[in-house]
Short mmCIF file of C-alpha atoms in Angstrom, two decimals:
data_model
loop_
_atom_site.label_atom_id
_atom_site.label_comp_id
_atom_site.label_asym_id
_atom_site.label_seq_id
_atom_site.Cartn_x
_atom_site.Cartn_y
_atom_site.Cartn_z
CA MET A 19 0.00 0.00 0.00
CA VAL A 20 1.04 3.60 -0.68
CA GLU A 21 0.49 6.38 1.86
CA PHE A 22 -1.21 9.53 0.49
CA THR A 23 -0.68 12.94 2.09
CA PHE A 24 -3.19 15.79 2.06
CA LEU A 25 -1.47 17.26 -1.01
CA ASP A 26 -1.75 13.93 -2.81
CA TRP A 27 -5.50 13.77 -2.24
CA PHE A 28 -5.81 17.44 -3.20
CA TRP A 29 -4.53 16.69 -6.72
CA VAL A 30 -6.89 13.73 -7.09
CA VAL A 31 -10.00 15.62 -5.98
CA LEU A 32 -9.09 18.69 -8.04
CA PHE A 33 -8.76 16.62 -11.21
CA ILE A 34 -12.03 14.75 -10.68
CA LEU A 35 -13.89 18.03 -10.14
CA ALA A 36 -12.33 19.48 -13.30
CA MET A 37 -13.56 16.52 -15.37
CA ILE A 38 -17.08 16.73 -13.98
CA LEU A 39 -17.04 20.47 -14.71
CA SER A 40 -16.34 19.65 -18.37
CA GLY A 41 -19.66 17.85 -18.55
CA ILE A 42 -21.49 20.78 -16.99
CA LEU A 43 -19.82 23.39 -19.24
CA PHE A 44 -20.50 21.51 -22.48
CA TYR A 45 -23.92 20.12 -21.57
CA ARG A 46 -25.62 22.84 -23.62
CA LEU A 47 -23.65 21.95 -26.76
CA GLY A 48 -24.05 18.21 -26.34
CA LYS A 49 -27.84 18.37 -26.17
CA ARG A 50 -28.32 20.38 -29.39
CA SER A 51 -28.40 17.46 -31.82
CA GLU A 52 -27.36 13.90 -32.51
CA SER A 53 -24.37 15.26 -34.44
CA ASP A 54 -23.24 17.28 -31.41
CA PHE A 55 -23.76 14.40 -28.95
CA PHE A 56 -21.71 11.96 -31.05
CA LEU A 57 -19.42 14.06 -33.30
CA ALA A 58 -19.21 17.54 -31.70
CA GLY A 59 -21.01 18.98 -34.73
CA ARG A 60 -18.25 17.89 -37.18
CA GLY A 61 -16.42 21.20 -36.71
CA LEU A 62 -13.23 20.43 -34.78
CA PRO A 63 -9.75 21.68 -35.81
CA TRP A 64 -7.22 18.87 -36.29
CA TRP A 65 -5.39 19.29 -32.98
CA LEU A 66 -8.45 18.47 -30.86
CA PRO A 67 -9.15 15.05 -32.45
CA ALA A 68 -5.37 14.46 -32.48
CA SER A 69 -5.14 14.97 -28.73
CA SER A 70 -8.15 12.69 -28.34
CA VAL A 71 -6.53 9.95 -30.46
CA TYR A 72 -3.51 10.10 -28.17
CA ALA A 73 -5.49 10.33 -24.93
CA THR A 74 -7.87 7.52 -25.87
CA HIS A 75 -5.01 5.15 -26.64
CA THR A 76 -3.26 6.01 -23.39
CA ALA A 77 -5.31 3.94 -20.96
CA THR A 78 -4.59 2.26 -17.65
CA ASP A 79 -4.11 -1.07 -19.41
CA THR A 80 -1.64 0.41 -21.94
CA PRO A 81 1.42 0.75 -19.66
CA MET A 82 0.60 -2.71 -18.28
CA TRP A 83 0.62 -4.20 -21.76
CA ILE A 84 3.81 -2.39 -22.82
CA THR A 85 5.47 -3.22 -19.52
CA GLY A 86 4.53 -6.86 -20.07
CA VAL A 87 6.15 -7.18 -23.50
CA ILE A 88 9.24 -5.08 -22.66
CA TYR A 89 9.88 -6.89 -19.38
CA ARG A 90 9.58 -10.23 -21.14
CA TYR A 91 11.31 -9.55 -24.47
CA GLY A 92 13.52 -6.55 -23.74
CA PHE A 93 13.56 -3.49 -25.99
CA ALA A 94 12.58 -5.68 -28.97
CA GLY A 95 9.14 -5.90 -27.37
CA ILE A 96 8.54 -2.36 -28.66
CA TRP A 97 7.64 -3.92 -32.00
CA TYR A 98 4.52 -5.33 -30.36
CA THR A 99 3.24 -1.76 -30.24
CA PHE A 100 4.30 -0.86 -33.78
CA PHE A 101 1.04 -2.12 -35.23
CA SER A 102 -0.33 1.37 -34.54
CA ALA A 103 1.90 2.69 -37.33
CA TRP A 104 -0.88 1.62 -39.71
CA CYS A 105 -2.33 5.05 -38.92
CA ALA A 106 0.55 6.70 -40.83
CA ILE A 107 -0.84 5.13 -44.00
CA SER A 108 -4.45 5.54 -42.97
CA ALA A 109 -4.01 9.29 -42.44
CA PHE A 110 -3.66 9.81 -46.18
CA VAL A 111 -5.63 6.85 -47.55
CA SER A 112 -8.59 5.33 -45.69
CA THR A 113 -8.99 8.37 -43.42
CA ARG A 114 -9.71 10.59 -46.42
CA ILE A 115 -12.04 8.05 -48.00
CA PHE A 116 -14.02 7.63 -44.78
CA ARG A 117 -14.26 11.37 -44.04
CA ARG A 118 -15.66 12.10 -47.53
CA SER A 119 -18.49 9.63 -46.91
CA LEU A 120 -19.83 11.62 -43.89
CA ALA A 121 -20.92 8.32 -42.31
CA TYR A 122 -21.23 8.47 -38.52
CA THR A 123 -19.93 4.92 -38.03
CA GLN A 124 -18.18 2.08 -39.81
CA ALA A 125 -21.50 0.21 -39.89
CA GLU A 126 -23.18 3.13 -41.68
CA TRP A 127 -20.25 3.38 -44.11
CA ASN A 128 -20.82 -0.25 -45.06
CA THR A 129 -24.32 0.59 -46.33
CA LEU A 130 -22.74 3.29 -48.51
CA ARG A 131 -20.06 0.95 -49.82
CA PHE A 132 -22.39 -2.06 -50.23
CA GLY A 133 -26.07 -2.29 -51.09
CA GLY A 134 -29.17 -4.44 -50.74
CA LEU A 135 -30.03 -7.04 -48.12
CA GLY A 136 -26.38 -7.99 -47.57
CA ALA A 137 -25.49 -4.42 -46.60
CA GLU A 138 -28.42 -4.21 -44.18
CA MET A 139 -27.46 -7.48 -42.51
CA LEU A 140 -23.86 -6.31 -42.36
CA ARG A 141 -24.83 -3.04 -40.70
CA GLY A 142 -26.81 -4.87 -38.04
CA TRP A 143 -23.97 -7.33 -37.44
CA ILE A 144 -21.21 -4.74 -37.13
CA SER A 145 -23.22 -2.36 -34.97
CA GLY A 146 -24.19 -5.18 -32.59
CA TRP A 147 -20.58 -6.37 -32.53
CA GLN A 148 -19.36 -2.87 -31.72
CA VAL A 149 -21.78 -2.49 -28.82
CA PHE A 150 -20.37 -5.74 -27.41
CA MET A 151 -16.74 -4.90 -28.23
CA ASN A 152 -16.91 -1.50 -26.54
CA MET A 153 -18.26 -3.13 -23.38
CA PHE A 154 -15.40 -5.64 -23.62
CA ILE A 155 -12.78 -2.88 -23.97
CA LEU A 156 -14.35 -0.93 -21.12
CA GLY A 157 -14.14 -4.07 -19.01
CA TRP A 158 -10.43 -4.73 -19.53
CA VAL A 159 -9.53 -1.04 -19.05
CA GLY A 160 -11.63 -1.00 -15.87
CA MET A 161 -9.94 -4.16 -14.62
CA ALA A 162 -6.55 -2.49 -15.09
CA MET A 163 -7.71 0.38 -12.86
CA GLY A 164 -8.98 -2.12 -10.32
CA LYS A 165 -5.55 -3.75 -10.13
CA ILE A 166 -3.85 -0.39 -9.65
CA CYS A 167 -6.19 0.59 -6.80
CA ASN A 168 -5.65 -2.83 -5.22
CA TYR A 169 -1.88 -2.23 -5.28
CA LEU A 170 -2.21 1.34 -3.96
CA PHE A 171 -4.91 1.11 -1.34
CA GLY A 172 -5.58 -2.59 -0.85
CA TRP A 173 -9.11 -2.15 -2.27
CA ASP A 174 -10.97 -5.09 -3.70
CA ILE A 175 -10.49 -5.02 -7.48
CA TRP A 176 -14.17 -4.38 -8.19
CA ILE A 177 -13.99 -1.01 -6.37
CA GLY A 178 -11.42 0.52 -8.72
CA LEU A 179 -13.18 -1.10 -11.68
CA ILE A 180 -16.50 0.58 -10.87
CA LEU A 181 -15.66 3.84 -9.08
CA PHE A 182 -13.74 5.82 -11.69
CA SER A 183 -15.70 4.54 -14.68
CA ALA A 184 -18.86 5.70 -12.93
CA ILE A 185 -17.35 9.16 -12.30
CA CYS A 186 -16.39 9.38 -15.97
CA ALA A 187 -19.93 8.46 -17.02
CA ILE A 188 -21.21 11.67 -15.40
CA TYR A 189 -19.74 14.01 -18.01
CA VAL A 190 -20.26 11.57 -20.89
CA LEU A 191 -23.94 11.27 -20.05
CA ALA A 192 -24.22 15.05 -19.74
CA ALA A 193 -22.29 16.38 -22.74
CA GLY A 194 -21.69 13.38 -24.99
CA TYR A 195 -18.78 13.69 -27.42
CA TRP A 196 -18.31 17.39 -26.57
CA GLY A 197 -17.48 16.33 -23.02
CA VAL A 198 -15.26 13.51 -24.30
CA ILE A 199 -13.21 15.63 -26.70
CA MET A 200 -12.68 18.59 -24.39
CA ALA A 201 -11.79 16.41 -21.42
CA ASP A 202 -9.46 14.37 -23.65
CA PHE A 203 -7.48 17.49 -24.49
CA GLN A 204 -6.87 18.21 -20.81
CA GLN A 205 -6.20 14.55 -20.03
CA GLY A 206 -3.80 14.18 -22.96
CA VAL A 207 -1.66 17.11 -21.81
CA ILE A 208 -1.58 15.88 -18.21
CA ALA A 209 -0.87 12.28 -19.22
CA PHE A 210 1.97 13.14 -21.60
CA ALA A 211 3.68 15.36 -19.02
CA VAL A 212 3.40 12.77 -16.25
CA ILE A 213 4.56 9.90 -18.49
CA ILE A 214 7.74 11.86 -19.24
CA ILE A 215 8.28 12.83 -15.57
CA VAL A 216 7.70 9.37 -14.10
CA SER A 217 9.71 7.59 -16.79
CA ILE A 218 12.71 9.91 -16.32
CA TRP A 219 12.36 9.58 -12.55
CA GLY A 220 12.41 5.79 -12.85
CA ILE A 221 15.43 5.86 -15.17
CA ILE A 222 17.29 8.03 -12.64
CA ALA A 223 16.28 5.69 -9.80
CA ALA A 224 17.88 2.84 -11.75
CA GLY A 225 21.11 4.87 -12.06
CA GLY A 226 20.59 6.55 -15.44
CA PRO A 227 20.84 5.17 -18.99
CA ALA A 228 24.54 4.26 -18.82
CA ALA A 229 24.14 2.49 -15.48
CA ILE A 230 21.11 0.56 -16.75
CA ILE A 231 23.11 -0.72 -19.71
CA ASP A 232 26.07 -1.66 -17.49
CA LYS A 233 23.84 -3.46 -14.99
CA LEU A 234 22.06 -5.39 -17.72
CA HIS A 235 25.40 -6.60 -19.09
CA ALA A 236 26.57 -7.51 -15.58
CA MET A 237 23.38 -9.54 -15.09
CA GLY A 238 23.92 -11.36 -18.38
CA GLU A 239 20.85 -9.59 -19.79
CA GLY A 240 22.60 -7.30 -22.27
CA TRP A 241 20.45 -8.68 -25.09
CA ARG A 242 17.54 -6.67 -23.68
CA ILE A 243 18.85 -3.39 -25.12
CA ASN A 244 18.89 -4.78 -28.68
CA PRO A 245 15.63 -3.89 -30.50
CA PHE A 246 16.37 -6.63 -33.04
CA HIS A 247 17.05 -9.45 -30.61
CA PHE A 248 15.03 -12.36 -31.99
CA SER A 249 15.02 -15.97 -30.88
CA GLY A 250 15.62 -17.27 -34.42
CA TRP A 251 14.07 -17.19 -37.86
CA LEU A 252 11.13 -19.42 -36.97
CA SER A 253 11.99 -20.87 -33.58
CA GLY A 254 11.51 -19.64 -30.03
CA ASP A 255 8.92 -17.29 -28.59
CA PHE A 256 10.14 -14.16 -30.41
CA PRO A 257 11.23 -15.17 -33.96
CA PHE A 258 12.09 -12.96 -36.91
CA ALA A 259 8.99 -14.28 -38.71
CA TRP A 260 6.91 -12.57 -36.03
CA PHE A 261 8.68 -9.26 -36.76
CA ILE A 262 7.96 -9.59 -40.48
CA THR A 263 4.31 -10.25 -39.67
CA MET A 264 4.13 -7.10 -37.56
CA MET A 265 5.69 -4.96 -40.31
CA PHE A 266 3.21 -6.42 -42.78
CA ILE A 267 0.30 -5.48 -40.54
CA ALA A 268 1.64 -2.00 -39.77
CA ILE A 269 2.43 -1.01 -43.37
CA LEU A 270 -0.59 -2.44 -45.20
CA GLY A 271 -3.20 -2.04 -42.46
CA GLY A 272 -3.81 1.63 -43.19
CA PHE A 273 -5.16 0.85 -46.65
CA GLY A 274 -8.24 -0.69 -45.05
CA MET A 275 -10.93 0.21 -42.54
CA GLY A 276 -11.27 -1.87 -39.40
CA THR A 277 -7.88 -3.62 -39.73
CA SER A 278 -7.38 -2.92 -36.02
CA ILE A 279 -9.86 -2.48 -33.18
CA ASP A 280 -8.33 1.00 -32.82
CA TRP A 281 -9.89 1.99 -36.15
CA TYR A 282 -13.34 2.47 -34.63
CA PRO A 283 -12.41 5.20 -32.11
CA GLU A 284 -10.24 6.75 -34.85
CA ALA A 285 -13.23 6.76 -37.19
CA GLN A 286 -15.23 8.86 -34.73
CA ARG A 287 -12.38 11.39 -34.53
CA ILE A 288 -12.12 11.43 -38.33
CA GLN A 289 -15.77 12.37 -38.71
CA SER A 290 -15.64 14.99 -35.95
CA ALA A 291 -12.90 16.95 -37.81
CA LYS A 292 -14.15 19.91 -39.82
CA THR A 293 -12.38 19.02 -43.10
CA VAL A 294 -10.74 16.05 -44.81
CA ARG A 295 -7.34 17.67 -44.21
CA ASP A 296 -8.07 18.17 -40.49
CA ALA A 297 -9.08 14.51 -40.26
CA SER A 298 -5.80 13.38 -41.85
CA TYR A 299 -3.65 15.58 -39.61
CA SER A 300 -5.50 14.42 -36.50
CA ILE A 301 -4.74 10.76 -37.16
CA TRP A 302 -1.13 11.43 -38.18
CA TRP A 303 -0.15 13.55 -35.18
CA GLY A 304 -2.19 11.57 -32.66
CA THR A 305 -0.37 8.41 -33.73
CA ALA A 306 3.03 10.13 -33.66
CA LEU A 307 2.45 10.97 -29.99
CA VAL A 308 1.48 7.35 -29.30
CA LEU A 309 4.71 6.00 -30.82
CA ILE A 310 6.84 8.55 -28.92
CA ARG A 311 5.07 7.62 -25.69
CA ASN A 312 5.72 3.91 -26.26
CA SER A 313 9.45 4.51 -26.73
CA VAL A 314 9.70 6.53 -23.50
CA TRP A 315 7.88 3.80 -21.59
CA ALA A 316 10.14 1.10 -23.04
CA VAL A 317 13.32 2.72 -21.75
CA ALA A 318 11.80 3.18 -18.30
CA ILE A 319 10.79 -0.49 -18.16
CA LEU A 320 14.38 -1.55 -18.78
CA GLY A 321 15.20 0.49 -15.69
CA PHE A 322 12.45 -1.31 -13.80
CA PHE A 323 13.93 -4.67 -14.82
CA VAL A 324 17.29 -3.62 -13.39
CA LEU A 325 15.62 -2.65 -10.11
CA PHE A 326 13.31 -5.70 -9.92
CA PRO A 327 14.71 -8.52 -12.07
CA ASN A 328 13.30 -11.98 -12.66
CA ILE A 329 9.69 -11.45 -11.60
CA GLU A 330 7.93 -14.60 -12.78
CA SER A 331 4.25 -13.62 -12.65
CA ALA A 332 2.97 -11.48 -15.55
CA ALA A 333 0.26 -10.09 -13.28
CA ASP A 334 3.04 -8.73 -11.03
CA TYR A 335 5.53 -7.35 -13.56
CA GLU A 336 2.77 -5.71 -15.63
CA LEU A 337 2.54 -3.12 -12.84
CA GLY A 338 6.21 -2.17 -13.36
CA TRP A 339 5.80 1.34 -14.76
CA PHE A 340 3.23 2.23 -12.11
CA ARG A 341 5.61 1.02 -9.41
CA LEU A 342 8.31 3.38 -10.70
CA GLY A 343 5.99 6.26 -9.90
CA PHE A 344 4.50 5.07 -6.64
CA ASP A 345 7.73 3.69 -5.19
CA PHE A 346 10.10 6.53 -6.11
CA LEU A 347 8.16 9.81 -6.50
CA PRO A 348 8.19 12.08 -3.42
CA ALA A 349 5.11 12.71 -1.29
CA GLY A 350 2.79 15.21 -2.92
CA MET A 351 3.83 14.07 -6.41
CA VAL A 352 2.35 10.61 -5.87
CA GLY A 353 -1.16 12.07 -5.79
CA PHE A 354 -0.47 14.05 -8.95
CA PHE A 355 0.71 10.80 -10.56
CA PHE A 356 -2.47 9.04 -9.48
CA ALA A 357 -4.55 11.94 -10.85
CA ALA A 358 -2.78 11.43 -14.19
CA ILE A 359 -3.59 7.71 -14.03
CA ILE A 360 -7.23 8.62 -13.52
CA ALA A 361 -6.88 10.92 -16.56
CA ILE A 362 -5.53 8.22 -18.83
CA HIS A 363 -8.15 5.85 -17.50
CA ILE A 364 -11.23 7.95 -18.05
CA SER A 365 -10.05 9.31 -21.41
CA THR A 366 -10.41 5.77 -22.75
CA ILE A 367 -13.55 4.99 -20.75
CA SER A 368 -15.30 8.13 -22.03
CA THR A 369 -14.46 7.34 -25.67
CA HIS A 370 -15.81 3.81 -25.60
CA LEU A 371 -18.93 4.76 -23.64
CA ASN A 372 -19.81 7.38 -26.27
CA LEU A 373 -18.68 5.26 -29.22
CA GLY A 374 -20.66 2.19 -28.20
CA ALA A 375 -23.70 4.38 -27.54
CA MET A 376 -23.37 5.88 -31.04
CA TYR A 377 -23.53 2.45 -32.66
CA PHE A 378 -26.57 1.53 -30.60
CA THR A 379 -28.35 4.84 -31.22
CA ARG A 380 -27.45 5.52 -34.86
CA ASP A 381 -27.21 2.04 -36.32
CA LEU A 382 -29.65 -0.01 -34.26
CA TYR A 383 -32.29 2.31 -32.80
CA LEU A 384 -32.53 4.97 -35.52
CA HIS A 385 -31.85 2.79 -38.55
CA TYR A 386 -33.84 -0.32 -37.64
CA LEU A 387 -36.27 0.55 -34.86
CA LYS A 388 -37.40 4.17 -35.19
CA PRO A 389 -36.19 5.97 -38.35
CA LYS A 390 -38.29 9.07 -37.60
CA ALA A 391 -37.01 9.62 -34.05
CA SER A 392 -36.48 13.26 -33.09
CA GLU A 393 -33.08 14.74 -32.22
CA LYS A 394 -34.12 15.06 -28.58
CA GLU A 395 -35.19 11.43 -28.45
CA LEU A 396 -31.92 10.25 -30.02
CA ILE A 397 -29.88 12.12 -27.42
CA TRP A 398 -31.81 10.45 -24.61
CA VAL A 399 -31.42 7.04 -26.25
CA GLY A 400 -27.69 7.77 -26.45
CA ARG A 401 -27.60 8.50 -22.73
CA ILE A 402 -29.53 5.33 -21.87
CA ALA A 403 -27.19 3.29 -24.10
CA THR A 404 -24.19 4.89 -22.37
CA PHE A 405 -25.51 3.73 -19.00
CA ILE A 406 -26.14 0.19 -20.27
CA LEU A 407 -22.60 0.02 -21.68
CA LEU A 408 -21.26 1.11 -18.29
CA LEU A 409 -23.09 -1.70 -16.49
CA GLY A 410 -22.00 -4.25 -19.11
CA SER A 411 -18.37 -3.21 -18.71
CA PHE A 412 -18.45 -4.09 -15.02
CA PHE A 413 -19.56 -7.62 -15.89
CA TYR A 414 -16.80 -8.15 -18.45
CA GLY A 415 -14.14 -6.53 -16.28
CA LEU A 416 -14.71 -8.96 -13.44
CA MET A 417 -14.03 -11.83 -15.86
CA MET A 418 -10.48 -10.68 -16.67
CA GLU A 419 -7.47 -11.36 -14.50
CA GLU A 420 -4.40 -10.97 -16.73
CA ILE A 421 -4.53 -7.90 -18.97
CA THR A 422 -1.92 -8.81 -21.59
CA SER A 423 -3.42 -12.12 -22.75
CA TRP A 424 -6.87 -10.61 -23.26
CA LEU A 425 -5.43 -7.58 -25.05
CA ILE A 426 -3.30 -9.61 -27.44
CA PHE A 427 -6.27 -11.86 -28.22
CA ALA A 428 -8.43 -8.85 -29.05
CA LEU A 429 -5.79 -6.96 -31.03
CA TRP A 430 -4.53 -9.86 -33.07
CA LEU A 431 -6.92 -12.70 -33.30
CA MET A 432 -10.51 -11.55 -33.13
CA ALA A 433 -9.65 -9.34 -36.14
CA ALA A 434 -7.12 -11.57 -37.95
CA GLY A 435 -9.57 -13.33 -40.26
CA ILE A 436 -11.18 -10.06 -41.32
CA TRP A 437 -7.91 -8.14 -41.63
CA LEU A 438 -7.60 -8.70 -45.40
CA PRO A 439 -11.36 -8.30 -46.10
CA ASN A 440 -11.18 -4.93 -44.33
CA ILE A 441 -8.62 -3.89 -46.95
CA LEU A 442 -10.44 -5.52 -49.88
CA GLN A 443 -13.64 -3.61 -49.16
CA VAL A 444 -11.70 -0.38 -49.68
CA VAL A 445 -9.47 -1.25 -52.64
CA TRP A 446 -11.45 -3.80 -54.71
CA TRP A 447 -14.76 -3.02 -56.37
CA ARG A 448 -15.73 -6.71 -56.82
CA PHE A 449 -15.67 -7.53 -53.10
CA ASN A 450 -19.29 -7.54 -51.91
CA ALA A 451 -21.38 -7.48 -48.74
CA TRP A 452 -21.97 -11.23 -48.65
CA ALA A 453 -18.24 -11.97 -48.76
CA TYR A 454 -17.53 -9.43 -46.02
CA LEU A 455 -20.32 -10.78 -43.81
CA ALA A 456 -19.08 -14.33 -44.38
CA SER A 457 -15.56 -13.33 -43.32
CA TRP A 458 -16.87 -11.92 -40.04
CA ILE A 459 -18.91 -14.98 -39.16
CA ALA A 460 -16.17 -17.40 -40.20
CA ASN A 461 -13.48 -15.57 -38.22
CA LEU A 462 -15.57 -15.53 -35.08
CA GLY A 463 -15.65 -19.32 -35.14
CA PHE A 464 -12.12 -19.91 -36.45
CA SER A 465 -10.46 -17.62 -33.89
CA TRP A 466 -11.93 -19.49 -30.93
CA LEU A 467 -11.12 -22.86 -32.51
CA VAL A 468 -7.50 -21.98 -33.31
CA VAL A 469 -6.69 -20.10 -30.11
CA TRP A 470 -8.64 -21.90 -27.41
CA ILE A 471 -10.66 -24.98 -28.34
CA LEU A 472 -8.50 -27.14 -30.65
CA PRO A 473 -5.30 -26.74 -28.55
CA SER A 474 -7.19 -27.61 -25.38
CA TYR A 475 -8.14 -30.98 -26.92
CA ASN A 476 -4.61 -31.48 -28.36
CA ILE A 477 -5.99 -31.50 -31.90
CA ILE A 478 -3.46 -28.83 -32.87
CA PRO A 479 -0.52 -27.50 -30.83
CA SER A 480 -0.68 -24.10 -29.14
CA LEU A 481 0.69 -21.83 -31.84
CA PRO A 482 2.55 -18.51 -31.39
CA ASP A 483 0.31 -15.51 -32.05
CA TYR A 484 1.90 -14.64 -35.40
CA GLN A 485 1.29 -18.21 -36.67
CA GLN A 486 -2.29 -18.00 -35.45
CA PHE A 487 -2.65 -14.75 -37.40
CA TRP A 488 -1.54 -16.28 -40.71
CA LEU A 489 -3.57 -19.43 -40.14
CA LEU A 490 -6.70 -17.38 -39.51
CA ILE A 491 -6.07 -15.32 -42.65
CA LEU A 492 -5.79 -18.55 -44.67
CA LEU A 493 -8.88 -20.17 -43.14
CA GLY A 494 -10.92 -17.01 -43.65
CA ALA A 495 -9.85 -16.72 -47.29
CA LEU A 496 -11.15 -20.25 -47.90
CA VAL A 497 -14.58 -18.86 -47.04
CA TYR A 498 -14.86 -15.30 -48.35
CA ILE A 499 -13.04 -15.69 -51.70
CA PRO A 500 -15.46 -18.40 -52.97
CA VAL A 501 -18.40 -16.38 -51.60
CA THR A 502 -17.18 -13.32 -53.53
CA PHE A 503 -17.29 -15.09 -56.88
CA MET A 504 -20.37 -17.20 -56.15
CA THR A 505 -22.48 -14.08 -55.47
CA LYS A 506 -23.30 -11.14 -57.72
CA PRO A 507 -21.27 -7.90 -57.69
CA GLU A 508 -22.80 -4.88 -56.03
CA ASN A 509 -25.23 -2.88 -58.16
CA MET A 510 -23.25 -0.65 -60.55
CA ASP A 511 -25.42 2.41 -59.86
CA HIS A 512 -24.69 2.02 -56.15
CA LEU A 513 -20.96 1.56 -56.76
CA VAL A 514 -20.76 4.61 -59.02
CA LYS A 515 -22.50 6.76 -56.42
CA TYR A 516 -20.08 5.54 -53.75
CA TYR A 517 -17.03 6.02 -56.00
CA VAL A 518 -17.91 9.60 -56.89
CA MET A 519 -18.51 10.43 -53.22
CA SER A 520 -15.45 8.74 -51.68
CA ARG A 521 -12.92 8.44 -54.54
CA PRO A 522 -11.30 5.21 -53.25
CA ILE A 523 -7.93 3.89 -54.39
CA GLY A 524 -7.12 0.47 -55.82
CA TRP A 525 -8.84 -1.75 -58.34
CA TRP A 526 -11.90 0.28 -59.27
CA LYS A 527 -11.39 0.62 -63.04
CA PRO A 528 -14.83 -0.68 -64.20
CA VAL A 529 -16.57 1.67 -61.75
CA ARG A 530 -14.34 4.62 -62.61
CA LEU A 531 -14.94 4.16 -66.34
CA GLU A 532 -18.69 4.03 -65.76
CA ALA A 533 -18.54 7.20 -63.66
CA GLU A 534 -16.54 8.94 -66.40
CA LYS A 535 -19.02 7.72 -69.01
CA ARG A 536 -21.83 9.35 -67.05
CA GLY A 537 -19.81 12.57 -66.69
CA LEU A 538 -19.91 12.42 -62.92
CA LEU A 539 -16.18 12.64 -62.22
CA ASN A 540 -15.89 15.83 -64.24
CA GLU A 541 -18.57 17.36 -62.03
CA VAL A 542 -16.61 16.38 -58.90
CA LYS A 543 -13.37 17.87 -60.27
CA GLY A 544 -15.15 21.08 -61.20
CA ALA A 545 -16.68 21.39 -57.74
CA ALA A 546 -13.26 20.81 -56.13
CA GLN A 547 -11.77 23.64 -58.18
#
C-alpha cells in the first residue's frame, strides 16, 4: 500500500472536479443534436481530435501491456506496439475516404459501400458487434484500474473497476462527445507530461541510462537493449517471422478500414474533424504521440527490470511502470501521478462509452427501430445506451485477471480473419457485402477454434500468435473468396455513387470508367476547383 498525504488527495479531488465540470460546461452543446452528442457537430480543428486519439489510446491497461512485452522480451518488445503505425498510411488513404463519406460509423459506411439485403445485414452485425466490443474494452480497461487501486490502497479489485468509470460516465452522459473531446485534451496534456516525468524519474532511480546498460550486461541480460534481438528465424517465442508479420500489418493495415480495433475510435475522430485535411492531420499527429510515448515507456521499463529482475508472474511485472511512480516519487507528487492515471483511465472509458452508444443509437435504434425519431429522443437514447454500456463493462471486467493475454487476443486474433477483407472492401470493387459478412462470421468461429478450443483438446498445438494470425487469414480466405465469386457484384449504380462520393484507391477501373461515361467525375473535379 502507498500512503497519500493531504497534497496527494488534493490533486486527485481537483482533477475529478475538473472533469465533472467539463460535462457541466459543455452540456448545452451536447444536447443540441445527434451530431453534437456523437461528433461535436463535425467542426473540430485537427489538434483536438489528435489529442483525443492520443489520450484515448493512453489507458490504464496500456502501460501494463507495454510493460509486459518489454519486461519479457527486452527493448525488442517495442515492436509489439508498432502495429499502430498503420495510422501513418491511414491518415492519407482510408482516413480521407471515410471522411468524404460523412458516415457516422463504420456500420453506416458499409451501407454506402455495399447495397441491398447484404449491406443491411452487415450493418446490423457490425453495430451489434461494436456495442459488445466496446463493453469488452471498457471491461479490460476498468480491470486495469482495479488492479492499480488494489496495489495502492488494498481495495478489492471491483472497487477501482467501478468507481472511476462511474465518475467518468457523469460528463459523458451530460455532454456526450463534446465532453469527451474537451476532457481528452486536458487529459492528454496531463498524461503526456506525467509519463515523461515518471519515466525519467524511474530511469534516474535505476542509475541513469549508462548504469542501466552496465547493470544489464553484468546480469547477463545485455540482449535486452537490442531492438532486433530475436530468438531465431522461426523458432523460439520471439522469432524474426513474427517481426515480419508485424511490419506487414503496420504497413498495409492503413489501406483498409477496421484492420485494427483502434480503427473504430479513430473513425469517430475522423468524422468529428471539420475538413478532410483536419481529419488526416489528427490521425497522423495523434499516432506520432502514441509512438513517442511507447518509446519513453520502453526505456523506463528496462530500468524497472534492473531494479526488480526476474519477476515470474505477468500479473506482477505488468505493474512495473506504475511502481516506478508510486515507489520513487516524493510525497505530494504521488497524488499528482495518481490523478494522471485517472486521466488516462477515463479518457479511454469516455471514448468507448460514447462510441458504443453511437452504434446503438445511430445504427440499431434509428436505422432499424425508429427511423423518424427526433433529435431530442436520439440524445436520450444515447444516454440510456451509455448507462447500459457502463453496467456491461463491469460484468466483463470482473471476468479478466491478466490484462496482456486478453489484449493480445483482441488486437490480433478476433480481427485476424477479417484483416484482409477490411482492406479488400476499400481497394477492390468486386468484393461484396456477402463476402464481407461471411468473413466476419467465419473468423468468429475460427479464432476461438484456433486459439482456445482445438489446442485444449490437443488436436493442434498451441501456436505462437503470429502463426495464429496467418492461419486465420488462410482459413478465412477459404470462405470469403469463394463467396465473392459465387455471389453477384454490387449494383453498378450504387458503386458509381459511392465512388464519386469517396474516390477510393485500388482496383476500381470498371466503376471509374462508368462514372466517367456518365460525366460524374468531371462534375466532382469542377466542384473541387
